[in-house]
PDB file of C-alpha atoms in Angstrom:
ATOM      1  CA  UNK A   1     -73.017  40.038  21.844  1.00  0.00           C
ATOM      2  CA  UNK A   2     -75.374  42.935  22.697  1.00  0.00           C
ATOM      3  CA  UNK A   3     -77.410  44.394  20.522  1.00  0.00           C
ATOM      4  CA  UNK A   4     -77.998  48.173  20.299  1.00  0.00           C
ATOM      5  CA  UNK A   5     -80.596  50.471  18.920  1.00  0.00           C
ATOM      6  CA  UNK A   6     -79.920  53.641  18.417  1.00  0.00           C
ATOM      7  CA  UNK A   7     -82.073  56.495  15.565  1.00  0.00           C
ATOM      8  CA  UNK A   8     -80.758  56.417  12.088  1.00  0.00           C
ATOM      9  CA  UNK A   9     -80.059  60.057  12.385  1.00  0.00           C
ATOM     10  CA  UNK A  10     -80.762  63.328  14.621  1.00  0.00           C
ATOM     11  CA  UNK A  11     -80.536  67.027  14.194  1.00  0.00           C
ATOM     12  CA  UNK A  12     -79.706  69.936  16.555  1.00  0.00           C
ATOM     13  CA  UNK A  13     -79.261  73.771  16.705  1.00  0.00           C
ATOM     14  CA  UNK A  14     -75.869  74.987  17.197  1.00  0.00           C
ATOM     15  CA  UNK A  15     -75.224  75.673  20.993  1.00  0.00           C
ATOM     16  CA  UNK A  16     -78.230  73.889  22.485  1.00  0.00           C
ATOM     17  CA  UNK A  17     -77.830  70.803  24.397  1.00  0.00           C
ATOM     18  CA  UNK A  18     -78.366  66.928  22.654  1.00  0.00           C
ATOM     19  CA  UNK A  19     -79.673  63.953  23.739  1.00  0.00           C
ATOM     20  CA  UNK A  20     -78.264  61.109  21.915  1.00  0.00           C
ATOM     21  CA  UNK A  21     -80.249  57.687  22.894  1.00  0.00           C
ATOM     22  CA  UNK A  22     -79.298  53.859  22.688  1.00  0.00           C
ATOM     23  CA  UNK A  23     -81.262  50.637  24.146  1.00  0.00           C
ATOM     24  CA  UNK A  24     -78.549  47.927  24.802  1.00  0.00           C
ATOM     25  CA  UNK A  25     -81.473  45.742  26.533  1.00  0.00           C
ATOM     26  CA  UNK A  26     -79.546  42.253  26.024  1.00  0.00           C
ATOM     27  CA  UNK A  27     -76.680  43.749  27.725  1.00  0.00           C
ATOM     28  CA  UNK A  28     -74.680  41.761  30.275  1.00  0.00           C
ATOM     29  CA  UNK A  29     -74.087  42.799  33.618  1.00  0.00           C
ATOM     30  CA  UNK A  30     -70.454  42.947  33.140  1.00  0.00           C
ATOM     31  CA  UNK A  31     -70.520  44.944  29.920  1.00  0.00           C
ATOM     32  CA  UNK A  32     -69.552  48.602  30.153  1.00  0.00           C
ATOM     33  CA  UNK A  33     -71.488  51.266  27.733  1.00  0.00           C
ATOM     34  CA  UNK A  34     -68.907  53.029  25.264  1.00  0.00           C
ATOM     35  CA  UNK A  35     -69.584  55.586  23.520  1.00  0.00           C
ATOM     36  CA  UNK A  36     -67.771  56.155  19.771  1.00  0.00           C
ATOM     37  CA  UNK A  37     -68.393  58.857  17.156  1.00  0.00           C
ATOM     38  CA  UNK A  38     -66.824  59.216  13.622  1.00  0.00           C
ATOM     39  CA  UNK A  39     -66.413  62.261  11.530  1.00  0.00           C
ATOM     40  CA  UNK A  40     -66.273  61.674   7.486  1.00  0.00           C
ATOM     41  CA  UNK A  41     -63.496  59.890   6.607  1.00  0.00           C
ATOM     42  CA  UNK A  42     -61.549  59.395   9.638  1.00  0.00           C
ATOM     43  CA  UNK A  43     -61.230  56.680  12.386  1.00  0.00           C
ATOM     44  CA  UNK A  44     -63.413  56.410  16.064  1.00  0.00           C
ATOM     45  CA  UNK A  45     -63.215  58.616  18.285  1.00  0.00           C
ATOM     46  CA  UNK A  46     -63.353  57.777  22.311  1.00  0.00           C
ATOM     47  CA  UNK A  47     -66.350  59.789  23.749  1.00  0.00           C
ATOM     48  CA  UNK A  48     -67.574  58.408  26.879  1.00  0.00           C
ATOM     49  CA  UNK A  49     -67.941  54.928  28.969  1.00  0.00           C
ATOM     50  CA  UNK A  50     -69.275  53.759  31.959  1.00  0.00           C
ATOM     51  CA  UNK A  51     -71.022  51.119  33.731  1.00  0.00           C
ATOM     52  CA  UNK A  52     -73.953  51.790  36.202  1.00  0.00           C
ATOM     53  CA  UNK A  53     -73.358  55.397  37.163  1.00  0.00           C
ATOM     54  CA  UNK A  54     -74.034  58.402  35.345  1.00  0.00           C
ATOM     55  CA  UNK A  55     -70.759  60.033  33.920  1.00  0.00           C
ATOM     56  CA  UNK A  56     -68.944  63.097  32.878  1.00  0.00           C
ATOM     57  CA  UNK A  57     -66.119  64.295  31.259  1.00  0.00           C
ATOM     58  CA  UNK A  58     -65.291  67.411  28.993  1.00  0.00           C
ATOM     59  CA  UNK A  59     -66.582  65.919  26.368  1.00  0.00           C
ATOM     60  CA  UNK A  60     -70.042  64.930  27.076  1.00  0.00           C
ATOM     61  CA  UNK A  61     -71.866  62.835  29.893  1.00  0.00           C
ATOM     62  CA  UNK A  62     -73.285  59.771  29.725  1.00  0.00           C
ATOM     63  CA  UNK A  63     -76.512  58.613  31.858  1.00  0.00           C
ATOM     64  CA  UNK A  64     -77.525  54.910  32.225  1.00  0.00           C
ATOM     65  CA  UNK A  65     -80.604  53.441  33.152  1.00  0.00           C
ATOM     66  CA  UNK A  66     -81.094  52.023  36.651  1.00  0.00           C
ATOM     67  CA  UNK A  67     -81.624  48.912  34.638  1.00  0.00           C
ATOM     68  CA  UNK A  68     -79.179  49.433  32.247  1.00  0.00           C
ATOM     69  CA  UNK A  69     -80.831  48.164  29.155  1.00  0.00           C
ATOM     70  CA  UNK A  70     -80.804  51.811  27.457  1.00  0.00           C
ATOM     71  CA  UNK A  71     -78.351  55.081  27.799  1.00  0.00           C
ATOM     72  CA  UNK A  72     -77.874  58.669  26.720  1.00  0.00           C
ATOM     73  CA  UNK A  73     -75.095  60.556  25.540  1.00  0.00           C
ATOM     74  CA  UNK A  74     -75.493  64.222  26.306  1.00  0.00           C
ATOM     75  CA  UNK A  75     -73.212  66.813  23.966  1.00  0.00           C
ATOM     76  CA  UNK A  76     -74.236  69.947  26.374  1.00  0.00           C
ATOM     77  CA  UNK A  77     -73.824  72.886  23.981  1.00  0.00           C
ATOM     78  CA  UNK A  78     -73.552  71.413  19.857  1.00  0.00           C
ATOM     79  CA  UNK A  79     -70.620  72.986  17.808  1.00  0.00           C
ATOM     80  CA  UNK A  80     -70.657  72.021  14.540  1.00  0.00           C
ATOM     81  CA  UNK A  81     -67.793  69.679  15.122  1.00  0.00           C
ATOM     82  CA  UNK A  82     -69.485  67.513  16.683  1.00  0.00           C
ATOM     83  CA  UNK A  83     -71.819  66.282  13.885  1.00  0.00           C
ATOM     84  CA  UNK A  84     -70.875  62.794  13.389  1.00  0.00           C
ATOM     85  CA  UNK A  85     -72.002  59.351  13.776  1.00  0.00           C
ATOM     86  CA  UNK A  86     -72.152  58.144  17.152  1.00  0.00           C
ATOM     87  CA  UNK A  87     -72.092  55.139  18.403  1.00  0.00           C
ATOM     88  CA  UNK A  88     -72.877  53.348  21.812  1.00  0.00           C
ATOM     89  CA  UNK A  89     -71.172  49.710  21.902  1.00  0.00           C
ATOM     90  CA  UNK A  90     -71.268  47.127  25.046  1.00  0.00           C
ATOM     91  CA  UNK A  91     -68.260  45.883  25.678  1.00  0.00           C
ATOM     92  CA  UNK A  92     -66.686  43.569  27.809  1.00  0.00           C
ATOM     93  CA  UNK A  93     -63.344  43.766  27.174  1.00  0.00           C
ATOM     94  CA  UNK A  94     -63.444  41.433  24.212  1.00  0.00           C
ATOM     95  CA  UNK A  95     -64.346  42.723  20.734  1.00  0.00           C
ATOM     96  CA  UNK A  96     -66.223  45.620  19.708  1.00  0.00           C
ATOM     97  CA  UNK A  97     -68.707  45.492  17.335  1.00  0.00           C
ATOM     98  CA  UNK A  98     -69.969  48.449  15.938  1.00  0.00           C
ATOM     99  CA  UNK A  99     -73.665  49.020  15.542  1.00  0.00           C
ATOM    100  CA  UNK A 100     -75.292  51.179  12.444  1.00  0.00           C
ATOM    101  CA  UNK A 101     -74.917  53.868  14.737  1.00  0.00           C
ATOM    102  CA  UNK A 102     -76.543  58.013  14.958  1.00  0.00           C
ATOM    103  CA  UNK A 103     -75.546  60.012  12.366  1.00  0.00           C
ATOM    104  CA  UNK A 104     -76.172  64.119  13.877  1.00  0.00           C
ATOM    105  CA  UNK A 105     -76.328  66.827  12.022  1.00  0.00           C
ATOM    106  CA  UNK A 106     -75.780  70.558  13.716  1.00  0.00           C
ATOM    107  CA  UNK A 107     -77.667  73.323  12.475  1.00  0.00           C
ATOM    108  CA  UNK A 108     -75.502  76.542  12.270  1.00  0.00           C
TER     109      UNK A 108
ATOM    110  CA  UNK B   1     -53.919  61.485  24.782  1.00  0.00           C
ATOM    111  CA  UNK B   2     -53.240  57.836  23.318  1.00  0.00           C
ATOM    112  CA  UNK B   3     -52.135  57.956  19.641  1.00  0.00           C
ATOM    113  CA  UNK B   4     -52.757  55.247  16.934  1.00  0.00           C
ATOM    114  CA  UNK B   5     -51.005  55.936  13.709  1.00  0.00           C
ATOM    115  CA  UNK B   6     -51.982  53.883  10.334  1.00  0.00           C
ATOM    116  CA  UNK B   7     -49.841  54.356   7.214  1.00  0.00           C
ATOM    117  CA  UNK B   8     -50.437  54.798   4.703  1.00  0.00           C
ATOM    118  CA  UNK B   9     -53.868  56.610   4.734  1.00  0.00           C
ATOM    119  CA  UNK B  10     -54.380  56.471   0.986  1.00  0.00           C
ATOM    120  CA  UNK B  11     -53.262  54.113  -1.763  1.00  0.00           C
ATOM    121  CA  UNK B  12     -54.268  52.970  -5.150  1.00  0.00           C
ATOM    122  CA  UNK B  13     -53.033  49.802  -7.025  1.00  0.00           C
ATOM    123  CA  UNK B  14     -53.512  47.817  -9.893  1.00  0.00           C
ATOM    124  CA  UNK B  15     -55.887  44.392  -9.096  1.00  0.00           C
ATOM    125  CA  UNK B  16     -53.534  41.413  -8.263  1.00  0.00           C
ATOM    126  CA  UNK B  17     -51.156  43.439  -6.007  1.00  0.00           C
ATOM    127  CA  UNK B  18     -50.365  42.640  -1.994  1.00  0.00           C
ATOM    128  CA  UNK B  19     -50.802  45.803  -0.118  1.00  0.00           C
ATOM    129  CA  UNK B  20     -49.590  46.207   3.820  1.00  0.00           C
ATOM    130  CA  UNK B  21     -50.821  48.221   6.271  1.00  0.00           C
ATOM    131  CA  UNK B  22     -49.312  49.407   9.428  1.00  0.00           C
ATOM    132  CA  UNK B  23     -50.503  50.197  12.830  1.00  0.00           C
ATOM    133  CA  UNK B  24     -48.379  51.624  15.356  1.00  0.00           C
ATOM    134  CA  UNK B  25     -49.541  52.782  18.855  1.00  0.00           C
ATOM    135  CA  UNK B  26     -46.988  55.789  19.565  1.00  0.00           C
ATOM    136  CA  UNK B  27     -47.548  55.972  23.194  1.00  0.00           C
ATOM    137  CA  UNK B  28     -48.228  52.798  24.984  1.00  0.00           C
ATOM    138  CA  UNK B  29     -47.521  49.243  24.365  1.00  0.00           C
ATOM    139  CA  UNK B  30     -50.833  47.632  23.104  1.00  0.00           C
ATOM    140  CA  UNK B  31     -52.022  44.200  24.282  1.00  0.00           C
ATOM    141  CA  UNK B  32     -54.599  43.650  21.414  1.00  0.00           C
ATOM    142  CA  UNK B  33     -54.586  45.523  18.300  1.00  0.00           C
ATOM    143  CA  UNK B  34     -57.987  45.005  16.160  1.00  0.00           C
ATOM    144  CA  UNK B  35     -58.942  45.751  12.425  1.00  0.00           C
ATOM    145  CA  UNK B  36     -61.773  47.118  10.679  1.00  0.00           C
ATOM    146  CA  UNK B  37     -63.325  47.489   7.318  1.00  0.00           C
ATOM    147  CA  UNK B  38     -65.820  49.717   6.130  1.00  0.00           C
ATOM    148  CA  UNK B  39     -67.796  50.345   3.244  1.00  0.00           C
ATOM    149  CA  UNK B  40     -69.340  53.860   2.289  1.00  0.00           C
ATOM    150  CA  UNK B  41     -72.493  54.784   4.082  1.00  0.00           C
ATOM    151  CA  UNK B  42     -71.829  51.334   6.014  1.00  0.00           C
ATOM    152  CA  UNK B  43     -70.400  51.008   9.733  1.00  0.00           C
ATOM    153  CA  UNK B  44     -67.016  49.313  10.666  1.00  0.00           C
ATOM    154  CA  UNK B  45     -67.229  45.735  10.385  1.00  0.00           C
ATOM    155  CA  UNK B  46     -64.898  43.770  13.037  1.00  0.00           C
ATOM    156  CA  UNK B  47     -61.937  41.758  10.607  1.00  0.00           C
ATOM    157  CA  UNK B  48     -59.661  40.205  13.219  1.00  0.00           C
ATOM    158  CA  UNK B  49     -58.458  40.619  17.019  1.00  0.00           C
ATOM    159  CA  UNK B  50     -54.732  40.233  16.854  1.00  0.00           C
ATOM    160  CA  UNK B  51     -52.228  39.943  20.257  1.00  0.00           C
ATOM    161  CA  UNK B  52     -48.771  40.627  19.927  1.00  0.00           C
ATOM    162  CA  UNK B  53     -46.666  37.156  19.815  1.00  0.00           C
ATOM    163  CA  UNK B  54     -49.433  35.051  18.724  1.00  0.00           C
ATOM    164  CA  UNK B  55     -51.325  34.033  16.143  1.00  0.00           C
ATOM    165  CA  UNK B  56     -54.621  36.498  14.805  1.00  0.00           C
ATOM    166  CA  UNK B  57     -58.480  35.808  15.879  1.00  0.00           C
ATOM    167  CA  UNK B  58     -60.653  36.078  12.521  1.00  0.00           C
ATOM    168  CA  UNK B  59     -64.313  36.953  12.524  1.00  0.00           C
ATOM    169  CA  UNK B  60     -66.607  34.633  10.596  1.00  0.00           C
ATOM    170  CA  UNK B  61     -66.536  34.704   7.009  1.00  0.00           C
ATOM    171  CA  UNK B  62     -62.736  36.702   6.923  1.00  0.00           C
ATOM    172  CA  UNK B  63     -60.732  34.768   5.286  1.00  0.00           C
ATOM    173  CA  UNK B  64     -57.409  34.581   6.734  1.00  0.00           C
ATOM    174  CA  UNK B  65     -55.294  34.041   3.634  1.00  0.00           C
ATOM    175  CA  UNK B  66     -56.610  36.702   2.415  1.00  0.00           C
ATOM    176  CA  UNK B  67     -56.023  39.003   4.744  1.00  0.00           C
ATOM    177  CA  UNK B  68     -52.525  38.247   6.614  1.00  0.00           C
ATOM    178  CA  UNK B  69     -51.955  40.144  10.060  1.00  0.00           C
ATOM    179  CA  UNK B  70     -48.639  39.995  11.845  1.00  0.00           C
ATOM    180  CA  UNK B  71     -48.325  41.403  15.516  1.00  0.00           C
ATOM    181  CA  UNK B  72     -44.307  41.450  16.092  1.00  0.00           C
ATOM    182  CA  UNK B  73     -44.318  43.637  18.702  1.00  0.00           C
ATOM    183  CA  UNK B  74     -46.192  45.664  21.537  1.00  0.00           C
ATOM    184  CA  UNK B  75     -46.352  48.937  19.068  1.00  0.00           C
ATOM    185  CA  UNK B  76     -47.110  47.240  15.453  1.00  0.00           C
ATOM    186  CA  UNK B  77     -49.379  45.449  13.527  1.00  0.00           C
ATOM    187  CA  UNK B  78     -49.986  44.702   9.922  1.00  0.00           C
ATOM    188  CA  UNK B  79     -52.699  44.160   7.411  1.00  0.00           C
ATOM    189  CA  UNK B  80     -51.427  42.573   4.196  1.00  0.00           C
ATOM    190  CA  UNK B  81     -54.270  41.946   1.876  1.00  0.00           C
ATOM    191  CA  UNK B  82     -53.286  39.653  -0.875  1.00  0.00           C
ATOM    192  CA  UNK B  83     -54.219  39.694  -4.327  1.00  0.00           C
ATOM    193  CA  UNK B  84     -56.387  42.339  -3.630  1.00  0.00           C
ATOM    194  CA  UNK B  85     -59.162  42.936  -5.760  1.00  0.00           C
ATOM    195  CA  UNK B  86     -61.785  45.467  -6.328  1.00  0.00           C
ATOM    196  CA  UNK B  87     -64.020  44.290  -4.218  1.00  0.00           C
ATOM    197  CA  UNK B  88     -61.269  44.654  -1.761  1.00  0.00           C
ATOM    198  CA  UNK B  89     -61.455  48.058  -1.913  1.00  0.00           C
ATOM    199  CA  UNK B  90     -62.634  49.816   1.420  1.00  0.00           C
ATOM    200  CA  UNK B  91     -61.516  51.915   3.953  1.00  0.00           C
ATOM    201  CA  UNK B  92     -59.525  49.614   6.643  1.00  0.00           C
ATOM    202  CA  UNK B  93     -58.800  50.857  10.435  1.00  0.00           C
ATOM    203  CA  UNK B  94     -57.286  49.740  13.060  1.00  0.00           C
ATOM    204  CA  UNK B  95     -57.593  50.237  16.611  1.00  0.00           C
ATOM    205  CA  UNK B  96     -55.068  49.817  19.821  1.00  0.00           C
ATOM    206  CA  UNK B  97     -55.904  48.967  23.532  1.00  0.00           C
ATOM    207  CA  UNK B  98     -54.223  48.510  26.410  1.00  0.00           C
ATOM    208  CA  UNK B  99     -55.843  46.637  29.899  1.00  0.00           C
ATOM    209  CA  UNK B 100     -58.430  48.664  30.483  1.00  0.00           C
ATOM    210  CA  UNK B 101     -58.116  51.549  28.562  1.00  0.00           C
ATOM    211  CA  UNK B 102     -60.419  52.707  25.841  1.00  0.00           C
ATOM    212  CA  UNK B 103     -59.716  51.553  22.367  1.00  0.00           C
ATOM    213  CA  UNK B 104     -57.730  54.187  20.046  1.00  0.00           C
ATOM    214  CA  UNK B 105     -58.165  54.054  16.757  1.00  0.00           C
ATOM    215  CA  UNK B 106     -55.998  55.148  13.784  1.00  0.00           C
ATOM    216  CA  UNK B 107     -57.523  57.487  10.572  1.00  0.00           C
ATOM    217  CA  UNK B 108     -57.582  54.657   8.576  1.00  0.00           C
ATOM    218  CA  UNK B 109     -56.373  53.553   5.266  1.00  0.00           C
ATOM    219  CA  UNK B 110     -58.502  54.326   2.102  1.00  0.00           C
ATOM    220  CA  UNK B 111     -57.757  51.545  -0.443  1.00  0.00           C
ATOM    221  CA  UNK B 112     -58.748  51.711  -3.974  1.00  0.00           C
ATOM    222  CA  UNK B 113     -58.386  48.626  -6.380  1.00  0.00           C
ATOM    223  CA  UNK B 114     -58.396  49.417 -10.065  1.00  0.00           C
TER     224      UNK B 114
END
């Protein structure tokens, strides 16, 4: 299974754009990137995924590497629901294990 | 969007009791269902990969009699933990997919052994 490595936490002002990273550098070639992020108490929550092109949907995009080994999940403008822990998972259709994941706080 | 609905999402029992959870998806038929535990301040830890009609995939070091899952159908899935005991408490989820689709996940099930 991949690995990922993502910062333990990360802080941003309200409205300004985030940069969330991951390194997945043992991924496979066949293993999309998903992106997952959990507010308190409640389950996942589908943010992105891709697999070698740079995405976008109204939620965030996503930008992978050329070599894929690392990614970033960009929130555009914070709101202060979106602090959560977020996490980036290779998957390949199989299981999904969950990493320790980001943990953002957004600063009203 | 896709909906995953757990029941119930709270319960509290004495040590020694079976509890059950469910898992429904609401709007599509789910090929693999999967469940989850998590401690506090921890991230979800993978339990078991269950397909409807057959029998469940365990991760290492879950034990199986412990924690019975039955898939009858396309839309539900249980987790019975058995005996459960405090150290059994934790907050269980469960997540649907369906070919390629993303994985849903319920709001999980907070359970508290006393």
């Amino acid at each position: 299974d991949a690995k990922t490595t993502q910062p333990n936490s990360m802080e941003s002002n309200e409205e300004e754009p985030v940069h969330l990273p991951c390194n997945h550098s043992t991924i496979s070639g066949t293993d999309y990137i998903h992106w997952y992020r959990q507010l308190p108490s409640q389950g996942p929550e589908y943010v992105i995924h891709g697999l070698t092109s740079n995405v976008n949907n109204r939620m965030a995009s996503l930008a992978i590497a050329e070599d894929r080994k690392s990614s970033t999940l960009i929130l555009h403008r914070a709101t202060l629901r979106d602090a959560a822990v977020y996490y980036c998972i290779p998957y390949t259709g199989n299981q999904f294990y969950f990493g320790t994941g980001t943990s953002l706080t957004v600063i009203p | 969007g896709a909906v995953v609905s757990q029941h119930p999402s709270r319960v509290i029992c004495k040590s020694g009791t079976s509890v059950k959870i469910e898992c429904r998806s609401l709007d599509f038929q789910a090929t693999t269902m999967f469940w989850y535990r998590q401690f506090p301040k921890q991230s979800l830890m993978l339990m078991a990969t269950s397909n409807e009609g057959s029998k469940a995939t365990y991760e290492q070091g879950v034990e199986k009699d412990k924690f019975l899952i039955n898939h009858a159908s396309l839309t539900l899935s249980t987790l019975t933990v058995t005996s459960a005991h405090p150290e059994d408490s934790s907050f269980y989820i469960c997540s649907a997919i369906s070919g390629d689709q993303p994985q849903h996940f319920g709001d999980g099930t907070r359970l508290s052994i006393l």
